[in-house]
Amino acid sequence: MGGGKWECIALQYVEICAKIKAAIYDNLNVMETTTETLMGKVIATLVITNRLDEGKAEDGLIPIEQVRSVTLENVLVDTGATTLCLPKDVIARLGLKILKQVVVETATGISEARIFRDASISLCGREGTFECLELPEGKTPLLGVIPMEALGIEVDLKNQSLKVLPDGPTETYLTIL
């Protein structure tokens, strides 16, 4: 049974919200600092390395100098993003391999995107390997909630910074319940 008038209004509302979010993202003026003075906006510096290259170097198959890595100083910490999102040109520089094509919801609606694998990231002294979603070339890289949670890092919007959660003998962010 269709929702009629209310379904139409709800769809219009979703479209308007998506357009507003798209306009906000397109107009963000990202500075190369760890935080900014705009309310709730957190920018991070992120080192990303091709994990397959690291493994080859560890096994002596390639020299360490051939391990592909980039430092991005303008990564927007986005609690609305699920995962790590990198522009196409950054993925190409890293030589990451495609994992799959997926359907994603963006600020402009539903579309398809490619997911790449083996992006090893280093942030706030923590490291992990994650999938990343491909963004159009030139777009601002995004750090979503899955890598943040896996690394034990929270966003402190009040202080516009990242907070490293405890990982010690008496208290830890890792849970098995």
One Martini backbone bead per residue (centre of mass of N, CA, C, O) as a GRO file, in nm:
protein
  177
    1MET     BB    1   0.093   0.039   0.026
    2GLY     BB    2   0.084   0.354  -0.040
    3GLY     BB    3   0.160   0.694   0.077
    4GLY     BB    4   0.127   0.913  -0.117
    5LYS     BB    5   0.150   1.222  -0.006
    6TRP     BB    6   0.361   1.151   0.221
    7GLU     BB    7   0.570   1.018   0.039
    8CYS     BB    8   0.624   1.269  -0.131
    9ILE     BB    9   0.714   1.454   0.100
   10ALA     BB   10   0.948   1.276   0.197
   11LEU     BB   11   1.108   1.282  -0.070
   12GLN     BB   12   1.144   1.589  -0.079
   13TYR     BB   13   1.296   1.612   0.188
   14VAL     BB   14   1.538   1.433   0.108
   15GLU     BB   15   1.624   1.604  -0.136
   16ILE     BB   16   1.675   1.867   0.019
   17CYS     BB   17   1.885   1.756   0.217
   18ALA     BB   18   2.085   1.664  -0.002
   19LYS     BB   19   2.133   1.947  -0.124
   20ILE     BB   20   2.241   2.079   0.131
   21LYS     BB   21   2.478   1.886   0.181
   22ALA     BB   22   2.616   1.936  -0.092
   23ALA     BB   23   2.662   2.240  -0.052
   24ILE     BB   24   2.837   2.218   0.196
   25TYR     BB   25   3.065   2.040   0.077
   26ASP     BB   26   3.132   2.234  -0.168
   27ASN     BB   27   3.191   2.492   0.050
   28LEU     BB   28   3.429   2.385   0.178
   29ASN     BB   29   3.714   2.530   0.349
   30VAL     BB   30   4.003   2.368   0.348
   31MET     BB   31   4.249   2.339   0.582
   32GLU     BB   32   4.601   2.280   0.687
   33THR     BB   33   4.483   2.151   0.968
   34THR     BB   34   4.370   1.988   1.250
   35THR     BB   35   4.188   2.246   1.301
   36GLU     BB   36   3.897   2.448   1.332
   37THR     BB   37   3.667   2.723   1.398
   38LEU     BB   38   3.444   2.568   1.305
   39MET     BB   39   3.171   2.418   1.392
   40GLY     BB   40   3.253   2.075   1.415
   41LYS     BB   41   3.529   2.086   1.260
   42VAL     BB   42   3.749   1.819   1.147
   43ILE     BB   43   4.098   1.794   1.086
   44ALA     BB   44   4.331   1.557   0.935
   45THR     BB   45   4.624   1.371   0.947
   46LEU     BB   46   4.713   1.120   0.694
   47VAL     BB   47   4.856   0.800   0.662
   48ILE     BB   48   4.893   0.622   0.350
   49THR     BB   49   4.924   0.268   0.271
   50ASN     BB   50   5.025   0.000   0.090
   51ARG     BB   51   4.993  -0.313   0.220
   52LEU     BB   52   5.114  -0.489  -0.005
   53ASP     BB   53   5.386  -0.344  -0.013
   54GLU     BB   54   5.465  -0.400   0.279
   55GLY     BB   55   5.471  -0.709   0.251
   56LYS     BB   56   5.689  -0.720   0.030
   57ALA     BB   57   5.907  -0.579   0.200
   58GLU     BB   58   5.906  -0.784   0.437
   59ASP     BB   59   5.983  -1.026   0.217
   60GLY     BB   60   6.198  -0.889   0.001
   61LEU     BB   61   6.061  -0.811  -0.292
   62ILE     BB   62   6.092  -0.506  -0.205
   63PRO     BB   63   6.185  -0.207  -0.157
   64ILE     BB   64   6.098   0.032   0.070
   65GLU     BB   65   6.093   0.266  -0.153
   66GLN     BB   66   5.833   0.115  -0.309
   67VAL     BB   67   5.642   0.210  -0.104
   68ARG     BB   68   5.325   0.329  -0.109
   69SER     BB   69   5.273   0.678  -0.001
   70VAL     BB   70   5.061   0.915   0.185
   71THR     BB   71   5.007   1.258   0.286
   72LEU     BB   72   4.716   1.390   0.445
   73GLU     BB   73   4.609   1.731   0.555
   74ASN     BB   74   4.271   1.725   0.450
   75VAL     BB   75   4.096   1.546   0.645
   76LEU     BB   76   3.765   1.479   0.688
   77VAL     BB   77   3.583   1.437   0.969
   78ASP     BB   78   3.303   1.198   0.916
   79THR     BB   79   3.013   1.087   1.082
   80GLY     BB   80   2.849   1.034   0.796
   81ALA     BB   81   3.067   0.835   0.733
   82THR     BB   82   3.165   0.506   0.715
   83THR     BB   83   3.442   0.546   0.563
   84LEU     BB   84   3.699   0.560   0.371
   85CYS     BB   85   3.763   0.851   0.150
   86LEU     BB   86   3.906   0.867  -0.179
   87PRO     BB   87   4.051   0.995  -0.428
   88LYS     BB   88   4.135   0.872  -0.730
   89ASP     BB   89   4.435   0.984  -0.736
   90VAL     BB   90   4.523   0.852  -0.466
   91ILE     BB   91   4.465   0.558  -0.538
   92ALA     BB   92   4.662   0.554  -0.777
   93ARG     BB   93   4.925   0.625  -0.617
   94LEU     BB   94   4.886   0.359  -0.431
   95GLY     BB   95   4.774   0.103  -0.594
   96LEU     BB   96   4.498   0.006  -0.546
   97LYS     BB   97   4.265  -0.251  -0.522
   98ILE     BB   98   3.987  -0.374  -0.632
   99LEU     BB   99   3.690  -0.519  -0.486
  100LYS     BB  100   3.418  -0.336  -0.546
  101GLN     BB  101   3.083  -0.268  -0.628
  102VAL     BB  102   2.859  -0.009  -0.506
  103VAL     BB  103   2.595   0.117  -0.322
  104VAL     BB  104   2.533   0.466  -0.251
  105GLU     BB  105   2.479   0.727  -0.016
  106THR     BB  106   2.440   1.063  -0.086
  107ALA     BB  107   2.376   1.397  -0.098
  108THR     BB  108   2.266   1.337  -0.416
  109GLY     BB  109   2.223   1.024  -0.369
  110ILE     BB  110   2.207   0.746  -0.555
  111SER     BB  111   2.500   0.535  -0.620
  112GLU     BB  112   2.801   0.440  -0.757
  113ALA     BB  113   3.093   0.257  -0.627
  114ARG     BB  114   3.427   0.207  -0.536
  115ILE     BB  115   3.613  -0.051  -0.375
  116PHE     BB  116   3.906  -0.060  -0.185
  117ARG     BB  117   4.208  -0.218  -0.079
  118ASP     BB  118   4.469  -0.188   0.149
  119ALA     BB  119   4.448   0.066   0.353
  120SER     BB  120   4.696   0.201   0.540
  121ILE     BB  121   4.662   0.365   0.854
  122SER     BB  122   4.778   0.672   1.022
  123LEU     BB  123   4.660   0.775   1.358
  124CYS     BB  124   4.751   0.883   1.654
  125GLY     BB  125   4.941   0.609   1.673
  126ARG     BB  126   4.753   0.448   1.485
  127GLU     BB  127   4.679   0.127   1.317
  128GLY     BB  128   4.523   0.030   0.992
  129THR     BB  129   4.319  -0.175   0.774
  130PHE     BB  130   4.128  -0.062   0.482
  131GLU     BB  131   3.875   0.032   0.319
  132CYS     BB  132   3.788   0.228   0.017
  133LEU     BB  133   3.627   0.498  -0.121
  134GLU     BB  134   3.559   0.643  -0.422
  135LEU     BB  135   3.635   0.958  -0.535
  136PRO     BB  136   3.648   1.220  -0.695
  137GLU     BB  137   3.861   1.410  -0.828
  138GLY     BB  138   3.945   1.664  -0.579
  139LYS     BB  139   3.822   1.566  -0.338
  140THR     BB  140   3.761   1.538  -0.013
  141PRO     BB  141   3.876   1.361   0.224
  142LEU     BB  142   3.741   1.087   0.428
  143LEU     BB  143   3.669   1.006   0.776
  144GLY     BB  144   3.511   0.751   0.911
  145VAL     BB  145   3.376   0.544   1.163
  146ILE     BB  146   3.518   0.270   1.130
  147PRO     BB  147   3.818   0.350   1.162
  148MET     BB  148   3.786   0.506   1.425
  149GLU     BB  149   3.680   0.271   1.597
  150ALA     BB  150   3.914   0.066   1.538
  151LEU     BB  151   4.136   0.283   1.661
  152GLY     BB  152   4.026   0.449   1.908
  153ILE     BB  153   3.868   0.715   1.787
  154GLU     BB  154   3.742   1.035   1.867
  155VAL     BB  155   3.517   1.295   1.842
  156ASP     BB  156   3.569   1.641   1.948
  157LEU     BB  157   3.361   1.897   1.888
  158LYS     BB  158   3.409   2.107   2.106
  159ASN     BB  159   3.745   2.092   2.046
  160GLN     BB  160   3.818   2.010   1.760
  161SER     BB  161   3.905   1.690   1.796
  162LEU     BB  162   4.099   1.415   1.877
  163LYS     BB  163   4.039   1.107   2.065
  164VAL     BB  164   4.225   0.888   2.246
  165LEU     BB  165   4.170   0.588   2.352
  166PRO     BB  166   4.216   0.354   2.565
  167ASP     BB  167   4.524   0.111   2.571
  168GLY     BB  168   4.544  -0.080   2.843
  169PRO     BB  169   4.562  -0.274   3.130
  170THR     BB  170   4.283  -0.122   3.264
  171GLU     BB  171   4.204   0.018   2.979
  172THR     BB  172   3.972  -0.017   2.689
  173TYR     BB  173   3.819   0.005   2.366
  174LEU     BB  174   3.811  -0.293   2.359
  175THR     BB  175   3.544  -0.531   2.285
  176ILE     BB  176   3.394  -0.840   2.439
  177LEU     BB  177   3.038  -0.942   2.468
   0.00000   0.00000   0.00000
